[in-house]
């Protein structure tokens, strides 16, 4: 090495910075390429088929979650502000929004009237789901107030539905433990889910009374014997024959607090709703706007299914509740990944006999 010349090594930090810069540039170029390619493909497909993306979705998918989820994604990813904002419009503005979209896409409603009908149904489901989240959240945040006459009347009605032959000795009573509350005053158990928990329990007791009474009865038993009544066979063995059911010879621990589990399943149903996982189910069962009734019907279904699942898991005691609940939650999430899934299909959007494009 010639005298007087110094060689300065490149620092490792400089090399890392250079690699990071190259990585960021590469990612940006890939993103730009994919975006341009995607836009180009959409342009070509529209020219070839004569239909925009919204038309193609409606044409290729039957009413329900498959169609609505794709419409929702398409609107959210659109570069047009009108389309992006469509998912957040007020329900009263849906019809005008559809007219504006048809105009933007240069689609003649007289030539293709079914597109407007299909888009309107999808958009009503989308904005309805958003409004349902708001409504459910409002009930969840409303605390139970023993000074509120309406709240007290709901609570008393719950007792009468579940214990019609046992008069309540008083507002504060150990009898509340008979339907699964933890103490003498049920109001303390509603702290987590607020009024939403009471609404769901009362809906279950009123609208699915036979099932609610049977689940309550079973929850009070220390053991689940194999000599079951015909009503339980009908409710819980509809997917197997009586011989198969009898062969199982259930002798499993039940013993859990009905009301507390109901509040906990309310929390599970609420989590599915706010995470968006319940869109698959609700878009398949609500022909237009999902409502609180759809949410409560889902809760009733999950209560019944959790009861069956608890029996199948055969836990040693109530201390295993969180394990069983987590496993049950994962099972429901897996089911909801199927876009054709309807947890409790009282009716389905695809049964409306709407003419597909």
Coordinates of C-alpha atoms in Angstrom, one line a residue:
X1 CA 0.0 0.0 0.0
X2 CA 1.5 3.4 -1.0
X3 CA 2.6 5.6 1.8
X4 CA 0.2 8.4 2.8
X5 CA -3.0 6.7 1.5
X6 CA -5.6 5.6 4.0
X7 CA -8.4 3.2 3.3
X8 CA -11.6 3.9 5.2
X9 CA -13.9 0.8 5.6
X10 CA -17.6 1.3 4.9
X11 CA -19.5 1.1 8.2
X12 CA -22.0 -1.6 8.7
X13 CA -24.7 1.0 9.5
X14 CA -24.3 2.6 6.1
X15 CA -24.7 -0.8 4.4
X16 CA -27.9 -1.5 6.4
X17 CA -29.3 1.9 5.5
X18 CA -28.6 1.2 1.9
X19 CA -30.3 -2.2 2.0
X20 CA -33.3 -0.7 3.8
X21 CA -33.6 2.0 1.1
X22 CA -33.4 -0.6 -1.7
X23 CA -36.0 -2.7 0.0
X24 CA -38.4 0.2 0.4
X25 CA -37.8 1.2 -3.2
X26 CA -38.4 -2.4 -4.4
X27 CA -41.6 -2.7 -2.4
X28 CA -42.9 0.6 -3.8
X29 CA -42.1 -0.4 -7.4
X30 CA -43.9 -3.7 -6.9
X31 CA -46.9 -1.9 -5.4
X32 CA -46.9 0.5 -8.3
X33 CA -46.6 -2.2 -10.8
X34 CA -49.4 -4.3 -9.2
X35 CA -51.7 -1.3 -9.0
X36 CA -51.1 -0.3 -12.6
X37 CA -51.5 -3.9 -13.7
X38 CA -54.7 -4.2 -11.7
X39 CA -56.2 -1.0 -13.2
X40 CA -55.1 -2.1 -16.6
X41 CA -56.7 -5.5 -16.3
X42 CA -59.9 -4.0 -15.0
X43 CA -60.0 -1.7 -18.1
X44 CA -59.3 -4.5 -20.5
X45 CA -61.9 -6.8 -18.8
X46 CA -64.5 -4.0 -19.0
X47 CA -63.8 -3.5 -22.6
X48 CA -64.1 -7.2 -23.4
X49 CA -67.1 -8.0 -21.3
X50 CA -68.9 -4.7 -21.5
X51 CA -69.4 -4.7 -17.7
X52 CA -67.8 -2.8 -14.8
X53 CA -66.5 -4.6 -11.8
X54 CA -69.8 -4.1 -9.8
X55 CA -71.8 -5.6 -12.7
X56 CA -69.4 -8.6 -12.9
X57 CA -69.8 -9.3 -9.2
X58 CA -73.6 -9.2 -9.3
X59 CA -73.6 -11.3 -12.4
X60 CA -71.3 -14.0 -11.1
X61 CA -72.5 -14.3 -7.5
X62 CA -75.9 -15.2 -6.0
X63 CA -77.4 -12.9 -3.4
X64 CA -75.9 -13.2 0.0
X65 CA -72.5 -13.0 1.6
X66 CA -70.4 -13.9 -1.5
X67 CA -71.9 -11.1 -3.4
X68 CA -72.1 -8.5 -0.7
X69 CA -68.6 -9.0 0.7
X70 CA -67.2 -8.6 -2.8
X71 CA -69.3 -5.5 -3.4
X72 CA -68.1 -4.1 -0.1
X73 CA -64.4 -4.7 -0.9
X74 CA -64.8 -3.2 -4.4
X75 CA -66.4 0.0 -3.1
X76 CA -63.8 0.4 -0.3
X77 CA -60.9 0.0 -2.7
X78 CA -62.3 2.3 -5.4
X79 CA -60.4 5.4 -6.4
X80 CA -63.7 7.3 -6.7
X81 CA -64.8 9.1 -3.6
X82 CA -68.5 8.4 -4.4
X83 CA -67.9 4.7 -4.3
X84 CA -65.6 4.7 -1.2
X85 CA -68.1 6.8 0.8
X86 CA -71.1 4.6 -0.3
X87 CA -70.4 2.1 2.5
X88 CA -71.0 4.8 5.1
X89 CA -74.2 6.5 3.8
X90 CA -77.4 6.8 5.8
X91 CA -79.9 4.1 5.0
X92 CA -82.3 6.8 3.7
X93 CA -79.7 7.8 1.2
X94 CA -79.0 4.4 -0.3
X95 CA -81.4 4.7 -3.2
X96 CA -79.9 8.0 -4.3
X97 CA -76.4 6.6 -3.8
X98 CA -77.2 3.7 -6.2
X99 CA -78.6 6.2 -8.8
X100 CA -75.3 8.2 -8.5
X101 CA -73.2 5.0 -8.9
X102 CA -75.2 4.0 -12.0
X103 CA -74.7 7.4 -13.4
X104 CA -71.0 7.4 -12.6
X105 CA -70.5 4.0 -14.3
X106 CA -72.7 5.1 -17.3
X107 CA -75.1 2.2 -16.8
X108 CA -78.6 2.8 -18.1
X109 CA -81.1 1.6 -15.4
X110 CA -83.8 1.1 -18.0
X111 CA -81.6 -1.4 -19.9
X112 CA -80.2 -3.1 -16.8
X113 CA -82.7 -2.6 -14.0
X114 CA -81.7 -5.6 -12.0
X115 CA -78.2 -4.2 -11.3
X116 CA -79.7 -1.3 -9.3
X117 CA -81.9 -3.8 -7.3
X118 CA -78.9 -6.0 -6.5
X119 CA -76.6 -3.1 -5.6
X120 CA -79.3 -1.6 -3.3
X121 CA -79.8 -4.9 -1.5
X122 CA -76.0 -5.2 -1.0
X123 CA -75.6 -1.6 0.2
X124 CA -78.5 -1.9 2.6
X125 CA -76.8 -5.0 4.2
X126 CA -73.4 -3.1 4.4
X127 CA -74.8 0.0 6.1
X128 CA -77.2 -2.1 8.1
X129 CA -74.3 -4.1 9.6
X130 CA -72.5 -0.9 10.5
X131 CA -75.7 0.5 12.2
X132 CA -76.2 -2.8 14.0
X133 CA -72.7 -2.5 15.5
X134 CA -73.6 1.0 16.8
X135 CA -76.9 -0.2 18.2
X136 CA -75.4 -3.2 20.0
X137 CA -72.5 -1.1 21.3
X138 CA -75.0 1.4 22.8
X139 CA -76.8 -1.4 24.7
X140 CA -73.5 -2.8 25.9
X141 CA -72.4 0.5 27.3
X142 CA -75.7 1.2 29.0
X143 CA -75.4 0.0 32.6
X144 CA -78.2 -1.8 34.4
X145 CA -80.0 0.7 36.6
X146 CA -82.1 -0.7 39.5
X147 CA -83.8 2.8 39.6
X148 CA -84.9 2.4 36.0
X149 CA -88.4 1.0 35.9
X150 CA -88.0 -0.5 32.4
X151 CA -84.8 -2.3 33.5
X152 CA -86.4 -3.7 36.5
X153 CA -89.5 -4.9 34.5
X154 CA -87.2 -6.7 32.1
X155 CA -85.4 -8.5 34.9
X156 CA -88.7 -9.5 36.6
X157 CA -90.0 -10.8 33.3
X158 CA -86.8 -12.9 32.8
X159 CA -87.5 -14.6 36.2
X160 CA -91.2 -15.3 35.3
X161 CA -90.2 -16.8 31.9
X162 CA -87.6 -19.1 33.4
X163 CA -89.3 -19.8 36.8
X164 CA -93.1 -19.5 36.0
X165 CA -94.1 -21.7 38.9
X166 CA -91.8 -20.1 41.5
X167 CA -92.8 -16.7 42.8
X168 CA -89.8 -14.5 43.6
X169 CA -89.6 -13.8 47.3
X170 CA -88.1 -10.3 46.8
X171 CA -86.0 -8.2 44.6
X172 CA -82.9 -9.1 46.5
X173 CA -83.0 -12.9 46.9
X174 CA -80.9 -16.0 46.9
X175 CA -83.4 -17.4 44.3
X176 CA -81.6 -15.6 41.6
X177 CA -78.9 -18.3 41.8
X178 CA -81.5 -20.8 40.6
X179 CA -81.3 -19.2 37.1
X180 CA -77.5 -18.8 37.2
X181 CA -76.8 -15.4 38.7
X182 CA -73.8 -15.2 41.1
X183 CA -75.4 -13.4 44.0
X184 CA -78.6 -12.1 45.6
X185 CA -78.7 -9.1 43.2
X186 CA -78.4 -9.8 39.4
X187 CA -77.5 -6.2 38.6
X188 CA -73.8 -6.8 39.6
X189 CA -73.5 -9.5 36.9
X190 CA -74.5 -7.1 34.1
X191 CA -71.4 -4.9 34.5
X192 CA -69.4 -6.5 31.7
X193 CA -72.1 -6.5 28.9
X194 CA -74.5 -3.9 30.3
X195 CA -78.1 -4.0 29.2
X196 CA -77.1 -6.1 26.2
X197 CA -76.8 -9.2 28.4
X198 CA -80.2 -8.8 29.8
X199 CA -81.8 -8.2 26.4
X200 CA -80.3 -11.4 25.1
X201 CA -81.3 -13.5 28.0
X202 CA -84.8 -12.3 27.9
X203 CA -85.1 -12.8 24.1
X204 CA -83.8 -16.3 24.5
X205 CA -86.4 -17.0 27.3
X206 CA -89.3 -15.5 25.4
X207 CA -88.7 -16.5 21.8
X208 CA -86.9 -19.9 22.2
X209 CA -88.5 -20.8 25.5
X210 CA -88.4 -24.6 25.2
X211 CA -84.7 -24.6 24.4
X212 CA -84.0 -22.0 27.1
X213 CA -85.8 -24.0 29.8
X214 CA -84.1 -27.2 28.8
X215 CA -80.6 -25.6 28.8
X216 CA -81.4 -24.1 32.2
X217 CA -82.6 -27.5 33.5
X218 CA -79.4 -29.2 32.2
X219 CA -77.1 -26.6 33.6
X220 CA -78.4 -27.2 37.1
X221 CA -77.6 -30.9 36.9
X222 CA -74.3 -32.3 38.2
X223 CA -74.4 -35.2 35.7
X224 CA -75.9 -35.5 32.3
X225 CA -77.6 -38.9 32.2
X226 CA -78.2 -41.0 29.1
X227 CA -82.0 -41.3 29.8
X228 CA -82.9 -38.0 28.0
X229 CA -86.4 -36.8 27.0
X230 CA -87.7 -36.7 23.5
X231 CA -87.6 -32.9 23.5
X232 CA -83.8 -32.9 24.1
X233 CA -83.4 -35.6 21.5
X234 CA -85.1 -33.3 19.0
X235 CA -83.1 -30.3 20.0
X236 CA -79.6 -31.7 20.3
X237 CA -79.5 -34.8 18.1
X238 CA -81.0 -33.6 14.9
X239 CA -77.9 -34.7 13.0
X240 CA -77.8 -38.3 14.4
X241 CA -80.3 -41.1 14.8
X242 CA -81.8 -42.0 18.2
X243 CA -79.7 -45.2 18.2
X244 CA -76.5 -43.2 17.6
X245 CA -77.5 -40.8 20.3
X246 CA -78.2 -43.6 22.8
X247 CA -75.0 -45.3 21.9
X248 CA -73.0 -42.3 23.1
X249 CA -74.5 -42.9 26.7
X250 CA -73.8 -39.4 27.9
X251 CA -72.7 -39.2 31.5
X252 CA -71.1 -35.9 31.5
X253 CA -70.6 -33.0 33.9
X254 CA -72.9 -30.1 33.2
X255 CA -73.1 -27.8 36.2
X256 CA -72.7 -24.2 35.0
X257 CA -74.4 -20.9 35.8
X258 CA -77.1 -20.4 33.1
X259 CA -77.3 -16.5 33.4
X260 CA -73.5 -16.0 33.7
X261 CA -72.9 -18.3 30.7
X262 CA -75.5 -16.3 28.8
X263 CA -73.8 -13.1 29.5
X264 CA -70.5 -14.6 28.5
X265 CA -72.0 -15.9 25.2
X266 CA -73.3 -12.4 24.7
X267 CA -69.7 -11.2 24.9
X268 CA -68.7 -13.9 22.4
X269 CA -71.5 -12.9 20.0
X270 CA -70.6 -9.2 20.4
X271 CA -66.9 -10.0 19.6
X272 CA -67.9 -11.8 16.4
X273 CA -70.0 -8.8 15.4
X274 CA -67.5 -6.0 16.0
X275 CA -64.6 -7.9 14.4
X276 CA -66.6 -8.3 11.2
X277 CA -66.6 -12.1 11.4
X278 CA -70.4 -12.2 11.7
X279 CA -70.8 -10.5 8.3
X280 CA -70.8 -13.9 6.6
X281 CA -73.7 -15.1 8.6
X282 CA -75.7 -11.9 8.7
X283 CA -75.3 -11.2 5.0
X284 CA -76.7 -14.7 4.3
X285 CA -79.7 -14.5 6.6
X286 CA -80.7 -10.8 6.4
X287 CA -82.2 -10.0 2.9
X288 CA -81.5 -6.3 3.5
X289 CA -80.5 -4.6 6.7
X290 CA -79.4 -6.8 9.6
X291 CA -81.2 -5.9 12.8
X292 CA -81.0 -6.4 16.5
X293 CA -83.4 -9.4 16.1
X294 CA -80.8 -11.1 13.8
X295 CA -78.2 -10.5 16.4
X296 CA -80.4 -12.0 19.2
X297 CA -81.3 -15.0 17.0
X298 CA -77.6 -15.6 16.6
X299 CA -77.1 -15.4 20.3
X300 CA -79.9 -18.0 20.9
X301 CA -78.2 -20.3 18.4
X302 CA -74.8 -19.9 20.0
X303 CA -76.2 -20.6 23.5
X304 CA -77.7 -23.9 22.2
X305 CA -74.5 -24.8 20.4
X306 CA -72.3 -24.0 23.3
X307 CA -74.5 -26.2 25.5
X308 CA -74.0 -29.1 23.2
X309 CA -70.3 -28.3 22.9
X310 CA -69.9 -28.2 26.7
X311 CA -71.4 -31.7 26.9
X312 CA -69.1 -33.0 24.1
X313 CA -66.0 -31.6 25.8
X314 CA -66.9 -33.2 29.1
X315 CA -65.1 -30.7 31.4
X316 CA -64.1 -31.7 34.9
X317 CA -65.7 -28.6 36.4
X318 CA -66.5 -25.0 35.8
X319 CA -62.8 -24.0 36.1
X320 CA -62.4 -25.3 32.5
X321 CA -64.9 -22.8 31.2
X322 CA -62.4 -20.5 29.6
X323 CA -60.7 -23.4 27.8
X324 CA -64.0 -24.7 26.4
X325 CA -65.2 -21.2 25.5
X326 CA -61.9 -20.5 23.6
X327 CA -62.2 -23.7 21.7
X328 CA -65.8 -23.1 20.9
X329 CA -65.0 -19.6 19.7
X330 CA -62.4 -20.9 17.3
X331 CA -64.8 -23.4 15.9
X332 CA -67.4 -20.7 15.1
X333 CA -64.7 -18.5 13.5
X334 CA -63.7 -21.4 11.3
X335 CA -67.3 -21.9 10.2
X336 CA -67.8 -18.2 9.4
X337 CA -64.9 -18.3 7.0
X338 CA -67.1 -20.1 4.6
X339 CA -68.9 -17.4 2.6
X340 CA -72.0 -19.6 2.3
X341 CA -72.3 -20.1 6.1
X342 CA -75.6 -19.3 7.8
X343 CA -75.4 -20.2 11.5
X344 CA -79.2 -20.1 12.0
X345 CA -80.8 -19.8 8.6
X346 CA -84.4 -18.8 9.5
X347 CA -84.4 -17.4 6.0
X348 CA -81.6 -16.6 3.5
X349 CA -80.9 -13.8 1.2
X350 CA -80.7 -16.2 -1.8
X351 CA -84.2 -17.4 -1.2
X352 CA -85.7 -14.0 -2.1
X353 CA -85.9 -15.2 -5.8
X354 CA -84.2 -12.0 -7.0
X355 CA -83.3 -12.5 -10.6
X356 CA -79.5 -12.8 -11.0
X357 CA -77.9 -10.6 -13.6

